[in-house]
């Protein structure tokens, strides 16, 4: 473990460090993921204004969005794989299983849009995610395929979801946020 860089910002969410409301949010978040600590919240809560602005936006995308939850997890897992973000992958491998994305489908997601056994919808989501993340845009043919499966609101949400998790991956990797689970 000596080759793992230490966190670049404090990950403690002590009451004095983050204040009573953020402390409570960090504790509830950790309980929600069934971990002793929710390191992402511990770090982000140290900047209250940004944390409080980000939390509702992130919550809408993750829990109340228009994309079906398995679709959202497909996009998030693909972003995490493309960005080599173990924190994101550790969190969402677990969450995805609870949302109908089993280990076998997860392996297909990690293999990419040409993996055997994917539906046309899954292929469209993965191809669009790859282009969005790697090219910073989506080609006309890929967009046309995506629109066969998503309505207008879902198309907008897809872009914001991919961008949100790309930004989170970059933030988590840059800040060297430690994993929440020992596995």
Coordinates of N, CA and C in Angstrom, one line a residue:
X1 N 0.8 -1.2 0.0 CA 0.0 0.0 0.0 C 0.8 1.3 0.0
X2 N 2.1 1.1 0.1 CA 3.0 2.3 0.1 C 3.0 3.1 -1.2
X3 N 2.5 2.5 -2.3 CA 2.5 3.2 -3.5 C 1.3 4.1 -3.7
X4 N 0.3 4.0 -2.8 CA -0.9 4.8 -2.9 C -0.6 6.2 -2.2
X5 N -0.9 7.2 -3.0 CA -0.6 8.6 -2.5 C -1.6 8.9 -1.4
X6 N -1.2 9.7 -0.5 CA -2.2 10.1 0.6 C -3.2 11.1 0.0
X7 N -4.3 11.2 0.7 CA -5.3 12.2 0.3 C -4.7 13.6 0.3
X8 N -5.1 14.4 -0.7 CA -4.5 15.8 -0.8 C -5.2 16.8 0.0
X9 N -6.4 16.5 0.5 CA -7.1 17.4 1.4 C -7.6 16.5 2.6
X10 N -7.8 17.1 3.7 CA -8.2 16.3 4.9 C -9.5 15.6 4.6
X11 N -9.6 14.3 5.0 CA -10.9 13.6 4.8 C -11.7 13.5 6.1
X12 N -11.2 14.1 7.1 CA -11.9 14.0 8.4 C -13.2 14.9 8.2
X13 N -14.3 14.4 8.8 CA -15.5 15.2 8.8 C -15.9 15.6 10.3
X14 N -14.8 15.9 11.0 CA -15.1 16.3 12.4 C -16.0 17.4 12.5
X15 N -16.8 17.5 13.6 CA -17.8 18.5 13.8 C -17.1 19.9 13.7
X16 N -16.0 20.1 14.2 CA -15.3 21.4 14.2 C -14.8 21.7 12.7
X17 N -14.5 20.7 12.0 CA -14.0 20.9 10.6 C -15.1 21.3 9.6
X18 N -16.3 20.7 9.7 CA -17.3 20.9 8.7 C -18.6 21.5 9.2
X19 N -18.7 21.7 10.5 CA -19.9 22.3 11.1 C -21.0 21.2 11.3
X20 N -22.0 21.5 12.1 CA -23.0 20.5 12.6 C -23.9 20.0 11.4
X21 N -24.3 20.8 10.5 CA -25.2 20.3 9.5 C -24.4 19.4 8.5
X22 N -23.2 19.8 8.1 CA -22.4 19.0 7.2 C -22.0 17.7 7.9
X23 N -21.7 17.8 9.2 CA -21.3 16.6 10.0 C -22.5 15.6 9.9
X24 N -23.7 16.1 10.1 CA -24.9 15.2 10.1 C -25.1 14.6 8.7
X25 N -24.9 15.4 7.7 CA -25.0 14.9 6.3 C -24.0 13.8 6.0
X26 N -22.8 14.0 6.5 CA -21.7 13.0 6.3 C -22.0 11.7 7.0
X27 N -22.6 11.8 8.2 CA -22.9 10.6 9.0 C -24.1 9.9 8.3
X28 N -25.1 10.6 7.9 CA -26.2 10.0 7.2 C -25.8 9.4 5.9
X29 N -24.9 10.1 5.2 CA -24.4 9.5 3.9 C -23.7 8.2 4.1
X30 N -22.8 8.2 5.2 CA -22.1 6.9 5.5 C -23.0 5.8 5.8
X31 N -24.0 6.1 6.6 CA -25.0 5.1 6.9 C -25.7 4.6 5.7
X32 N -26.0 5.5 4.8 CA -26.7 5.2 3.5 C -25.9 4.2 2.6
X33 N -24.6 4.4 2.6 CA -23.8 3.5 1.8 C -23.2 2.3 2.7
X34 N -23.6 2.3 3.9 CA -23.2 1.2 4.9 C -21.7 1.1 5.0
X35 N -21.1 2.3 5.2 CA -19.6 2.4 5.4 C -19.4 3.2 6.7
X36 N -18.2 3.0 7.3 CA -17.9 3.8 8.5 C -17.8 5.3 8.2
X37 N -17.3 5.6 6.9 CA -17.1 7.0 6.5 C -17.6 7.1 5.0
X38 N -18.0 8.2 4.6 CA -18.3 8.5 3.2 C -17.3 9.6 2.8
X39 N -16.2 9.1 2.4 CA -15.0 10.0 2.2 C -15.3 11.1 1.2
X40 N -16.1 10.9 0.1 CA -16.4 11.9 -0.8 C -17.1 13.1 -0.1
X41 N -18.1 12.7 0.7 CA -18.8 13.7 1.5 C -17.9 14.4 2.5
X42 N -17.0 13.6 3.1 CA -16.1 14.2 4.1 C -15.2 15.3 3.5
X43 N -14.8 15.0 2.3 CA -13.9 16.0 1.6 C -14.7 17.2 1.1
X44 N -15.8 16.9 0.3 CA -16.6 18.0 -0.3 C -17.2 18.9 0.8
X45 N -17.6 18.3 1.9 CA -18.3 19.1 2.9 C -17.4 20.2 3.6
X46 N -16.1 20.1 3.3 CA -15.2 21.1 3.8 C -15.3 22.5 3.1
X47 N -16.0 22.5 2.0 CA -16.4 23.7 1.2 C -17.9 23.7 1.2
X48 N -18.5 24.3 2.3 CA -19.9 24.2 2.5 C -20.7 24.7 1.3
X49 N -20.4 25.9 0.8 CA -21.2 26.5 -0.3 C -21.2 25.5 -1.5
X50 N -20.1 25.0 -1.9 CA -20.1 24.1 -3.1 C -20.8 22.8 -2.8
X51 N -20.6 22.3 -1.6 CA -21.2 21.0 -1.1 C -22.7 21.2 -1.2
X52 N -23.2 22.2 -0.6 CA -24.7 22.4 -0.6 C -25.2 22.7 -2.0
X53 N -24.5 23.3 -2.8 CA -24.9 23.5 -4.2 C -24.9 22.2 -5.0
X54 N -23.8 21.4 -4.8 CA -23.6 20.2 -5.6 C -24.6 19.1 -5.1
X55 N -24.9 19.0 -3.8 CA -25.6 17.9 -3.3 C -27.0 17.7 -3.9
X56 N -27.8 18.7 -4.0 CA -29.1 18.5 -4.6 C -29.0 18.2 -6.1
X57 N -28.1 18.8 -6.8 CA -27.9 18.5 -8.3 C -27.6 17.0 -8.4
X58 N -26.6 16.6 -7.7 CA -26.1 15.2 -7.7 C -27.3 14.2 -7.3
X59 N -28.0 14.6 -6.3 CA -29.1 13.8 -5.9 C -30.2 13.6 -6.9
X60 N -30.5 14.7 -7.6 CA -31.5 14.6 -8.7 C -31.0 13.6 -9.8
X61 N -29.8 13.8 -10.2 CA -29.3 12.9 -11.2 C -29.2 11.4 -10.8
X62 N -28.9 11.2 -9.5 CA -28.7 9.8 -9.0 C -30.0 9.2 -8.6
X63 N -30.9 9.9 -8.0 CA -32.1 9.3 -7.5 C -33.4 9.7 -8.1
X64 N -33.5 10.8 -8.7 CA -34.8 11.3 -9.2 C -34.8 11.7 -10.6
X65 N -33.8 11.3 -11.4 CA -33.7 11.6 -12.8 C -34.7 10.9 -13.6
X66 N -34.8 11.3 -14.9 CA -35.7 10.8 -15.8 C -35.2 9.5 -16.5
X67 N -33.9 9.3 -16.5 CA -33.3 8.1 -17.0 C -33.6 6.9 -16.0
X68 N -34.0 5.8 -16.6 CA -34.2 4.6 -15.7 C -32.9 4.4 -14.9
X69 N -33.0 4.0 -13.7 CA -31.8 3.8 -12.8 C -30.7 2.8 -13.5
X70 N -31.1 1.7 -14.1 CA -30.1 0.9 -14.7 C -29.3 1.6 -15.8
X71 N -30.0 2.5 -16.6 CA -29.4 3.3 -17.6 C -28.4 4.3 -17.0
X72 N -28.8 5.0 -15.9 CA -27.9 5.9 -15.2 C -26.7 5.2 -14.7
X73 N -26.8 4.0 -14.1 CA -25.7 3.3 -13.6 C -24.8 2.8 -14.8
X74 N -25.4 2.5 -15.9 CA -24.6 2.1 -17.1 C -23.6 3.2 -17.4
X75 N -24.2 4.4 -17.5 CA -23.4 5.6 -17.9 C -22.3 5.9 -16.8
X76 N -22.7 5.8 -15.5 CA -21.8 6.1 -14.5 C -20.6 5.1 -14.4
X77 N -21.0 3.9 -14.5 CA -19.9 2.8 -14.5 C -19.0 3.0 -15.7
X78 N -19.5 3.3 -16.9 CA -18.6 3.5 -18.0 C -17.7 4.7 -17.9
X79 N -18.2 5.8 -17.3 CA -17.4 7.0 -17.0 C -16.3 6.6 -16.1
X80 N -16.7 5.9 -15.0 CA -15.7 5.5 -14.0 C -14.6 4.6 -14.6
X81 N -15.0 3.7 -15.5 CA -14.0 2.9 -16.2 C -13.1 3.7 -17.1
X82 N -13.7 4.6 -17.9 CA -12.9 5.4 -18.9 C -11.9 6.3 -18.1
X83 N -12.3 6.8 -17.0 CA -11.5 7.7 -16.2 C -10.6 7.0 -15.2
X84 N -10.7 5.7 -15.1 CA -9.9 4.9 -14.2 C -10.1 5.4 -12.8
X85 N -11.3 5.6 -12.4 CA -11.6 6.2 -11.0 C -12.2 5.1 -10.1
X86 N -11.3 4.5 -9.4 CA -11.6 3.4 -8.5 C -12.7 3.8 -7.5
X87 N -12.6 5.0 -6.9 CA -13.6 5.4 -6.0 C -15.0 5.4 -6.6
X88 N -15.2 5.9 -7.7 CA -16.5 5.9 -8.4 C -16.9 4.5 -8.7
X89 N -16.0 3.7 -9.2 CA -16.3 2.3 -9.5 C -16.7 1.5 -8.3
X90 N -16.0 1.7 -7.2 CA -16.3 1.0 -6.0 C -17.7 1.3 -5.5
X91 N -18.1 2.6 -5.5 CA -19.4 3.0 -5.1 C -20.5 2.4 -6.0
X92 N -20.3 2.6 -7.3 CA -21.3 2.3 -8.2 C -21.4 0.8 -8.6
X93 N -20.4 0.1 -8.4 CA -20.6 -1.4 -8.6 C -21.6 -1.9 -7.7
X94 N -21.6 -1.4 -6.4 CA -22.5 -1.8 -5.4 C -23.9 -1.3 -5.7
X95 N -24.0 0.0 -6.0 CA -25.3 0.6 -6.2 C -25.9 0.0 -7.5
X96 N -25.1 -0.2 -8.5 CA -25.7 -0.7 -9.8 C -26.3 -2.1 -9.5
X97 N -25.7 -3.0 -8.7 CA -26.3 -4.3 -8.5 C -27.7 -4.1 -7.9
X98 N -27.8 -3.2 -7.0 CA -29.2 -3.0 -6.4 C -30.2 -2.4 -7.4
X99 N -29.7 -1.9 -8.5 CA -30.5 -1.3 -9.5 C -30.6 -2.2 -10.8
X100 N -30.3 -3.5 -10.6 CA -30.5 -4.4 -11.7 C -29.4 -4.5 -12.7
X101 N -28.2 -4.0 -12.4 CA -27.0 -4.1 -13.3 C -26.1 -5.1 -12.6
X102 N -26.3 -6.4 -12.9 CA -25.5 -7.4 -12.2 C -24.0 -7.5 -12.7
X103 N -23.3 -8.3 -12.0 CA -21.8 -8.4 -12.3 C -21.5 -8.7 -13.8
X104 N -22.3 -9.6 -14.4 CA -22.1 -9.9 -15.8 C -22.3 -8.7 -16.7
X105 N -23.4 -8.0 -16.5 CA -23.6 -6.8 -17.3 C -22.6 -5.7 -17.0
X106 N -22.1 -5.6 -15.8 CA -21.0 -4.7 -15.5 C -19.8 -5.0 -16.3
X107 N -19.4 -6.3 -16.4 CA -18.3 -6.6 -17.2 C -18.5 -6.2 -18.6
X108 N -19.7 -6.4 -19.2 CA -19.9 -5.9 -20.5 C -19.8 -4.4 -20.7
X109 N -20.3 -3.7 -19.7 CA -20.1 -2.2 -19.7 C -18.7 -1.9 -19.7
X110 N -17.8 -2.5 -18.9 CA -16.4 -2.2 -18.8 C -15.7 -2.6 -20.2
X111 N -16.2 -3.6 -20.9 CA -15.7 -4.0 -22.1 C -16.0 -3.0 -23.2
X112 N -17.1 -2.3 -23.1 CA -17.4 -1.3 -24.1 C -18.6 -1.6 -25.0
X113 N -19.0 -0.7 -25.9 CA -20.2 -0.8 -26.7 C -20.2 -2.0 -27.6
X114 N -19.1 -2.5 -27.9 CA -19.1 -3.7 -28.9 C -19.1 -5.0 -28.2
X115 N -19.2 -5.0 -26.9 CA -19.3 -6.3 -26.1 C -20.5 -7.1 -26.5
X116 N -20.3 -8.4 -26.5 CA -21.4 -9.3 -26.8 C -22.4 -9.3 -25.7
X117 N -23.7 -9.5 -26.1 CA -24.8 -9.6 -25.1 C -25.4 -8.3 -24.7
X118 N -25.0 -7.2 -25.2 CA -25.6 -5.9 -24.9 C -26.9 -5.7 -25.7
X119 N -27.9 -5.0 -25.2 CA -29.0 -4.6 -26.0 C -28.7 -3.4 -26.8
X120 N -29.5 -3.1 -27.8 CA -29.3 -1.9 -28.6 C -29.2 -0.6 -27.8
X121 N -30.1 -0.5 -26.8 CA -30.2 0.6 -25.9 C -28.9 0.7 -25.1
X122 N -28.4 -0.4 -24.6 CA -27.1 -0.3 -23.8 C -26.0 0.1 -24.7
X123 N -25.9 -0.5 -25.9 CA -24.9 -0.1 -26.9 C -24.9 1.4 -27.2
X124 N -26.1 1.9 -27.4 CA -26.2 3.4 -27.7 C -25.8 4.2 -26.5
X125 N -26.1 3.8 -25.3 CA -25.7 4.6 -24.1 C -24.2 4.5 -24.0
X126 N -23.6 3.3 -24.2 CA -22.1 3.2 -24.0 C -21.4 3.9 -25.1
X127 N -21.8 3.8 -26.3 CA -21.1 4.5 -27.4 C -21.2 6.0 -27.2
X128 N -22.4 6.5 -26.8 CA -22.6 8.0 -26.6 C -21.7 8.4 -25.4
X129 N -21.6 7.6 -24.3 CA -20.8 7.9 -23.2 C -19.3 8.0 -23.6
X130 N -18.9 7.0 -24.4 CA -17.5 7.0 -24.8 C -17.2 8.3 -25.6
X131 N -18.0 8.6 -26.5 CA -17.8 9.8 -27.3 C -17.8 11.1 -26.5
X132 N -18.8 11.2 -25.6 CA -18.9 12.4 -24.8 C -17.7 12.6 -23.9
X133 N -17.2 11.5 -23.3 CA -16.1 11.6 -22.4 C -14.8 11.8 -23.1
X134 N -14.6 11.0 -24.2 CA -13.3 11.0 -24.8 C -13.1 12.1 -25.9
X135 N -14.3 12.4 -26.5 CA -14.2 13.5 -27.6 C -14.8 14.8 -27.2
X136 N -15.5 14.8 -26.1 CA -16.1 16.0 -25.5 C -17.3 16.4 -26.4
X137 N -17.8 15.5 -27.2 CA -19.0 15.7 -28.0 C -19.5 14.4 -28.5
X138 N -20.7 14.3 -29.1 CA -21.2 13.1 -29.6 C -21.5 13.3 -31.1
X139 N -21.0 12.4 -31.9 CA -21.2 12.4 -33.4 C -22.7 12.3 -33.8
X140 N -23.0 12.8 -34.9 CA -24.4 12.8 -35.4 C -24.9 11.4 -35.5
X141 N -24.2 10.4 -36.0 CA -24.7 9.0 -36.1 C -25.0 8.4 -34.7
X142 N -24.1 8.7 -33.8 CA -24.3 8.2 -32.4 C -25.4 8.9 -31.7
X143 N -25.6 10.2 -31.9 CA -26.7 10.9 -31.4 C -28.0 10.4 -31.9
X144 N -28.1 10.1 -33.2 CA -29.3 9.6 -33.8 C -29.7 8.3 -33.2
X145 N -28.7 7.4 -33.0 CA -29.0 6.1 -32.3 C -29.5 6.4 -30.9
X146 N -28.8 7.3 -30.2 CA -29.2 7.5 -28.8 C -30.7 8.0 -28.7
X147 N -31.0 8.9 -29.7 CA -32.4 9.5 -29.6 C -33.5 8.5 -29.9
X148 N -33.1 7.3 -30.5 CA -34.1 6.2 -30.7 C -34.6 5.7 -29.3
X149 N -33.7 5.9 -28.3 CA -34.0 5.3 -27.0 C -34.3 6.2 -25.9
X150 N -34.0 7.5 -26.1 CA -34.2 8.5 -25.0 C -35.1 9.7 -25.5
X151 N -36.0 10.2 -24.7 CA -36.8 11.3 -25.1 C -35.9 12.6 -24.8
X152 N -36.4 13.7 -25.1 CA -35.7 15.0 -25.1 C -35.1 15.2 -23.7
X153 N -35.9 15.1 -22.6 CA -35.5 15.3 -21.3 C -34.4 14.3 -20.9
X154 N -34.5 13.1 -21.3 CA -33.5 12.1 -21.0 C -32.2 12.4 -21.8
X155 N -32.3 12.9 -23.0 CA -31.1 13.3 -23.7 C -30.3 14.4 -23.0
X156 N -31.0 15.4 -22.5 CA -30.4 16.4 -21.7 C -29.8 15.9 -20.4
X157 N -30.5 15.0 -19.8 CA -30.1 14.4 -18.5 C -28.8 13.5 -18.8
X158 N -28.8 12.8 -19.9 CA -27.7 12.0 -20.2 C -26.4 12.8 -20.2
X159 N -26.5 14.0 -20.9 CA -25.3 14.8 -21.0 C -24.8 15.3 -19.7
X160 N -25.8 15.8 -18.9 CA -25.4 16.3 -17.6 C -24.9 15.2 -16.6
X161 N -25.5 14.0 -16.7 CA -25.1 12.9 -15.9 C -23.6 12.5 -16.3
X162 N -23.3 12.3 -17.6 CA -22.0 12.0 -18.0 C -21.0 13.1 -17.6
X163 N -21.4 14.3 -17.8 CA -20.5 15.4 -17.4 C -20.3 15.5 -15.9
X164 N -21.3 15.3 -15.1 CA -21.2 15.3 -13.6 C -20.2 14.2 -13.2
X165 N -20.4 13.0 -13.7 CA -19.5 11.9 -13.2 C -18.1 12.0 -13.8
X166 N -17.9 12.6 -14.9 CA -16.6 12.9 -15.4 C -15.9 13.9 -14.5
X167 N -16.6 14.9 -14.1 CA -16.0 15.9 -13.2 C -15.7 15.3 -11.8
X168 N -16.6 14.5 -11.4 CA -16.4 13.8 -10.1 C -15.2 12.9 -10.1
X169 N -15.1 12.2 -11.2 CA -13.9 11.3 -11.4 C -12.6 12.1 -11.3
X170 N -12.6 13.2 -12.0 CA -11.4 14.0 -12.1 C -11.1 14.5 -10.7
X171 N -12.2 15.0 -10.0 CA -12.0 15.5 -8.6 C -11.5 14.5 -7.7
X172 N -12.1 13.3 -7.7 CA -11.8 12.2 -6.8 C -10.3 11.7 -7.1
X173 N -10.0 11.6 -8.3 CA -8.6 11.1 -8.7 C -7.6 12.2 -8.3
X174 N -7.9 13.4 -8.5 CA -6.9 14.5 -8.2 C -6.7 14.7 -6.7
X175 N -7.8 14.6 -6.0 CA -7.7 14.9 -4.5 C -7.3 13.6 -3.8
X176 N -7.2 12.5 -4.5 CA -6.8 11.2 -3.9 C -7.6 10.8 -2.8
X177 N -8.9 10.9 -3.0 CA -9.9 10.5 -1.9 C -9.8 9.0 -1.7
X178 N -9.6 8.6 -0.4 CA -9.5 7.2 -0.1 C -10.8 6.5 -0.3
X179 N -10.7 5.2 -0.6 CA -11.9 4.4 -0.7 C -12.6 4.2 0.6
X180 N -13.9 4.0 0.4 CA -14.8 3.8 1.6 C -14.8 2.4 2.1
X181 N -14.5 1.4 1.2 CA -14.6 0.0 1.6 C -13.2 -0.6 1.4
X182 N -12.9 -1.6 2.2 CA -11.5 -2.2 2.1 C -11.3 -3.0 0.8
X183 N -12.4 -3.5 0.2 CA -12.2 -4.3 -1.0 C -11.9 -3.4 -2.2

